[in-house]
Coordinates of C-alpha atoms in Angstrom, one line a residue:
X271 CA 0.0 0.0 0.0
X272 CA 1.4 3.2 -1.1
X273 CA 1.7 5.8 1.7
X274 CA 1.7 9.8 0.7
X275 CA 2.9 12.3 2.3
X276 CA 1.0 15.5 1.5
X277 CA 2.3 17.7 -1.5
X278 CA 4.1 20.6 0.1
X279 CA 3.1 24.4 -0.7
X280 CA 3.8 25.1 -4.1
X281 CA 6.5 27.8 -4.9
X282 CA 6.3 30.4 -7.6
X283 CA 6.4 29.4 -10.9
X284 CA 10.3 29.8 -12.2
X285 CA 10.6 30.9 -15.8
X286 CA 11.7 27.9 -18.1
X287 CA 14.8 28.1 -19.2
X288 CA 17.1 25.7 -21.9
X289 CA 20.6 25.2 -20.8
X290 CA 22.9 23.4 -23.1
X291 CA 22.2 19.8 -24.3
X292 CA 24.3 17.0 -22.9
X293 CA 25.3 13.8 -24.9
X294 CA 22.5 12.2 -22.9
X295 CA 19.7 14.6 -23.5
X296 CA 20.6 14.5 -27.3
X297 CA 18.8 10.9 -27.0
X298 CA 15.5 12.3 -25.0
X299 CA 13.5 13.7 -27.8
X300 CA 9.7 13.9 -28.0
X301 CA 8.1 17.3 -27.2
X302 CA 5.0 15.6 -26.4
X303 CA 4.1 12.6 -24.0
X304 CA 1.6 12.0 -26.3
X305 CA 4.0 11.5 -29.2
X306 CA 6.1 8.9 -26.5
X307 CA 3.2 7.0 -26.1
X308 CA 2.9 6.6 -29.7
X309 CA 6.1 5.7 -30.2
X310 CA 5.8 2.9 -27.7
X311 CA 2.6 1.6 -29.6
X312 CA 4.1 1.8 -32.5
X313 CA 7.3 -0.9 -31.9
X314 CA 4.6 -2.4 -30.0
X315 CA 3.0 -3.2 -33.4
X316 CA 6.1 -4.1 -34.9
X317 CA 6.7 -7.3 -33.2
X318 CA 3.4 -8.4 -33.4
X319 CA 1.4 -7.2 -30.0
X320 CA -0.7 -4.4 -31.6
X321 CA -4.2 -6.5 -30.8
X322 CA -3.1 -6.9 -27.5
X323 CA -3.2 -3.1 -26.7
X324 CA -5.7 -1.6 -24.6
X325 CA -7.1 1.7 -25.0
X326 CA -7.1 4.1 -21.8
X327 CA -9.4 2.9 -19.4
X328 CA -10.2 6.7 -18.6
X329 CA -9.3 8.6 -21.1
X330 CA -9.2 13.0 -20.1
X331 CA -9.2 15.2 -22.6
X332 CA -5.5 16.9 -23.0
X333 CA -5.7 20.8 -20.8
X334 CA -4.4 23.9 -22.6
X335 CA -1.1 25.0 -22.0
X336 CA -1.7 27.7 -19.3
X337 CA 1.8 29.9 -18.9
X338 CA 5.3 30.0 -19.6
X339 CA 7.0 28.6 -16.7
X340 CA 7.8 25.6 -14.7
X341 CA 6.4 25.5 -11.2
X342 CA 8.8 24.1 -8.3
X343 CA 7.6 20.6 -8.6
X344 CA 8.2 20.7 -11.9
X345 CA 11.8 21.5 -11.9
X346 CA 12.0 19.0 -9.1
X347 CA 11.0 16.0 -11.7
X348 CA 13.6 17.5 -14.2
X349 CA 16.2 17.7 -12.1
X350 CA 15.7 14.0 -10.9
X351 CA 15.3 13.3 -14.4
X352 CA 18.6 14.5 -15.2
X353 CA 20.5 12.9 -12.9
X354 CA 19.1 9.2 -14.1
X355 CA 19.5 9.9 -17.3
X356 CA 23.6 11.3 -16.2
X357 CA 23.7 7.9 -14.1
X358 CA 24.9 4.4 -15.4
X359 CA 22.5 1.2 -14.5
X360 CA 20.8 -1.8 -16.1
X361 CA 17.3 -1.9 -15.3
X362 CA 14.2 -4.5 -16.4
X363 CA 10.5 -3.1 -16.9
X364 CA 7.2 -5.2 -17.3
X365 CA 4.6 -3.2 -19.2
X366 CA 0.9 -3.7 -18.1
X367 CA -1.0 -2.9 -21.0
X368 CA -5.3 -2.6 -20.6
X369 CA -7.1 -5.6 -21.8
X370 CA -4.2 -7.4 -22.9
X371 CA -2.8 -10.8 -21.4
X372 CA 0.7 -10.5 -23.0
X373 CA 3.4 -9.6 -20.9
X374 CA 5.3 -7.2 -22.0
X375 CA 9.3 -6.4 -20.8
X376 CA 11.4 -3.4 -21.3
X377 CA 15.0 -3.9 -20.9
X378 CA 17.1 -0.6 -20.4
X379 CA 21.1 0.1 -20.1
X380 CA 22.3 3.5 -19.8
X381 CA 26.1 4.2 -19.3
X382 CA 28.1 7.8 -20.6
X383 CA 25.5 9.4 -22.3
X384 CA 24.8 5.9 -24.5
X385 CA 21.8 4.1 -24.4
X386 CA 20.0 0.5 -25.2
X387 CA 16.3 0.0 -24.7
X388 CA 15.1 -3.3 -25.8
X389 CA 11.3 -4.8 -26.0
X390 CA 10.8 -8.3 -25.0
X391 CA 7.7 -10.3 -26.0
X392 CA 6.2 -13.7 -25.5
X393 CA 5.5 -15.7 -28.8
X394 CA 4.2 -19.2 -29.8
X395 CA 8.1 -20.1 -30.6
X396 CA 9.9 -18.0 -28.0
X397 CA 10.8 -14.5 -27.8
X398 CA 11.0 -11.7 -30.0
X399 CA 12.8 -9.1 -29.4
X400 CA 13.4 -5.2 -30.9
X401 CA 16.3 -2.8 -29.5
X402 CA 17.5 0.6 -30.3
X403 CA 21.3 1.8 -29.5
X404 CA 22.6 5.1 -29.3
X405 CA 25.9 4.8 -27.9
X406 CA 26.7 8.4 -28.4
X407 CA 27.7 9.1 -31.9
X408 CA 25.0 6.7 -34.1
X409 CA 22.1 4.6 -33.4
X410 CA 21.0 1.2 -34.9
X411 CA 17.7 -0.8 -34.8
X412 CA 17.5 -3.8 -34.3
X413 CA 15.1 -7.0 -34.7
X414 CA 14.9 -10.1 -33.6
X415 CA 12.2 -12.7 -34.5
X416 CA 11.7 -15.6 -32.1
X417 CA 14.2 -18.3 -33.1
X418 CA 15.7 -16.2 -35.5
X419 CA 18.8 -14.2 -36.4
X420 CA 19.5 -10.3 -35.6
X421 CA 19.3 -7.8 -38.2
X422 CA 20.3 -4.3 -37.6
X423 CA 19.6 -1.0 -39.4
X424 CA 21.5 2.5 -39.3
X425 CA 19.0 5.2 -38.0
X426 CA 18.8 8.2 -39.5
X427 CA 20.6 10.8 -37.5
X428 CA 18.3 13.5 -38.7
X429 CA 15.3 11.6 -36.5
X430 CA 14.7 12.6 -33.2
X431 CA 16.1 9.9 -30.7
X432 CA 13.6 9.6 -28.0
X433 CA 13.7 6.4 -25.2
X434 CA 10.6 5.4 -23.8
X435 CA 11.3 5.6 -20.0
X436 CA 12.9 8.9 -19.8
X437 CA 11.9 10.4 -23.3
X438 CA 7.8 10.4 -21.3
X439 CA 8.5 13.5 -19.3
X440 CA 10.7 17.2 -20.4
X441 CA 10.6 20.6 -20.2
X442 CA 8.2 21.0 -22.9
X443 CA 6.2 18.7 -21.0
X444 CA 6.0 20.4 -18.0
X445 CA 5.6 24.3 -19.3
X446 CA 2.5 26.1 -17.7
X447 CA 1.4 22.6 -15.9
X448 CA 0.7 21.8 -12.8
X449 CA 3.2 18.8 -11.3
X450 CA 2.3 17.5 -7.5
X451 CA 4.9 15.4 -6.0
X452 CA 3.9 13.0 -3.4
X453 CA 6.9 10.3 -1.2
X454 CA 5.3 7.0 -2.1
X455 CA 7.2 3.2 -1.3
X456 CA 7.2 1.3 -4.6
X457 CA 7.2 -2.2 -4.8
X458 CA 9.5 -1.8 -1.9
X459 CA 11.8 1.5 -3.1
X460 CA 11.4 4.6 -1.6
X461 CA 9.7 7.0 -4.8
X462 CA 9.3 10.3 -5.6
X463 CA 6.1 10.4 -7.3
X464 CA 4.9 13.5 -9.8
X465 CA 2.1 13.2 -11.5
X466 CA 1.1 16.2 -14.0
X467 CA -2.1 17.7 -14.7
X468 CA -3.9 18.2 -18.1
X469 CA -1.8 16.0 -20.1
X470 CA -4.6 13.4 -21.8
X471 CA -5.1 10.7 -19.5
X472 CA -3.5 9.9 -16.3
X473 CA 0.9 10.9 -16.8
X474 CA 2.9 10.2 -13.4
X475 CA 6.3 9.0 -12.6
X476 CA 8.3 7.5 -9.3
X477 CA 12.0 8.1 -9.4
X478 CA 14.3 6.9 -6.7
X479 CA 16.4 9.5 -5.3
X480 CA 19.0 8.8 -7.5
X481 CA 16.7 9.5 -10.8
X482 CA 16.4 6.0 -11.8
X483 CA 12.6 5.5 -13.0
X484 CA 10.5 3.1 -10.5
X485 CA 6.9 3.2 -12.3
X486 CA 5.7 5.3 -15.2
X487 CA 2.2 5.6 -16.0
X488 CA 0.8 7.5 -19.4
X489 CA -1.3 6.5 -22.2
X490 CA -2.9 3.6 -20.4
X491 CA 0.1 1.7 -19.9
X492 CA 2.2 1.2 -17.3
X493 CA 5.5 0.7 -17.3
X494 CA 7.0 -1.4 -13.5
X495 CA 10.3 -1.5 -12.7
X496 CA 11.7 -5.6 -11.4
X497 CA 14.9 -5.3 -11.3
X498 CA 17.8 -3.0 -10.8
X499 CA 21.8 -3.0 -11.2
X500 CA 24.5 -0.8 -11.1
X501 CA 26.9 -2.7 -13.1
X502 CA 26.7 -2.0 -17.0
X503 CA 29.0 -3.7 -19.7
X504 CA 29.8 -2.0 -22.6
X505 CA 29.8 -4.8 -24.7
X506 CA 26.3 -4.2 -24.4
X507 CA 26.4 -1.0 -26.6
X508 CA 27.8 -3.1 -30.0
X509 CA 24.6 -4.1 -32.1
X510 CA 24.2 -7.9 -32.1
X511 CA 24.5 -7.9 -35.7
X512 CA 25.9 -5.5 -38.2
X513 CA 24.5 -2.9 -39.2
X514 CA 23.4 -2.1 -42.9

């Protein structure tokens, strides 16, 4: 059972401001959470789970924009943000998806500023499996049909790189929004919770105090962490099959 401690007095709103992009934050991309959510559908549909997705159980029409700025909470999440995406781990993520009785996994390394997010899901012969690495300089996609080999693609450098977990909440996300924060225990973990106001549907995260994303609801689905570990290898950062 999740215990809350009540949001504290909100500051004044601070005026957002862009500081200089990092080698990580050239990965986060998507303006929008909306346009995450998509995204996520969309590899969904690639490897076959597309029928499996529910729609939101509660769908809320998406607010206006109302200001400029970032309120305190708001530059709370970001900061927490920034420090995950800064920090180096290998974390595992089951997706629960409305109406559907797949299950989902999200597998997620993050080590200098390079990145490897790969989908996991059940099929009649095994696995299949769909990846994206950035490790800095280029990004691949790759695909792997269950029992089958790797193939790999060169991405487009020109297309915006955005990762599911971290890519759901930014700046542009949080402009002229109101973001609550709540201390919750997940699964265990002592969380930061934010959740923000008039994006469509429910949108909230928990982050541990180091930044590291514990649960992340938006679009219907949500996304649990299971497992957690500091240790990354960079062999992991090589695409398992060359790229064309």
């Amino acid at each position: 059972m999740a215990t809350r401690r009540p949001a504290r007095r909100k500051a004044p709103r601070r005026p957002a401001t862009r500081g200089a992009a990092s080698t990580s934050s050239r990965y986060e991309g998507g303006p929008r959470i909306v346009a995450v959510v998509l995204a996520s559908v969309l590899v969904l549909a690639l490897v076959g789970g597309a029928a499996g997705l529910g729609s939101n159980p509660d769908p809320q029409p998406e607010q206006d924009v109302q200001g400029t700025e970032v309120d305190a909470e708001g530059e709370e999440l970001l900061d927490l943000l920034a420090a995950g995406r800064d920090g180096t781990f290998h974390a595992s993520f089951d997706l629960v998806t409305p109406g559907s009785a797949i299950d989902y996994r999200m597998v997620v390394h993050r080590s200098e500023g390079r990145v490897r997010e790969e989908l996991v899901v059940p099929a009649a012969s095994g696995e299949e499996r769909r990846l994206t690495i950035f490790d800095g300089d280029t990004s691949a996609s790759c695909v792997q049909p269950a029992g089958g080999l790797w193939t790999c693609a060169a991405v487009d450098q020109a297309q915006p790189r955005t990762d599911t977990i971290f890519g759901a909440f930014d700046r542009a996300t949080v402009i002229g929004r109101d973001v609550t924060a709540t201390d919750e225990d997940v699964a265990g973990r002592t969380g930061r919770c934010f959740e923000v106001r008039g994006l469509a549907g429910r949108s909230s995260i928990c982050l541990s105090p180091e930044g590291i994303p514990l649960r992340l609801e938006t679009g219907g689905v949500q996304f649990m962490l299971t497992a957690i570990d500091p240790v990354v290898d960079a062999a992991v950062f090589l695409p398992p099959a060359p790229v064309t």
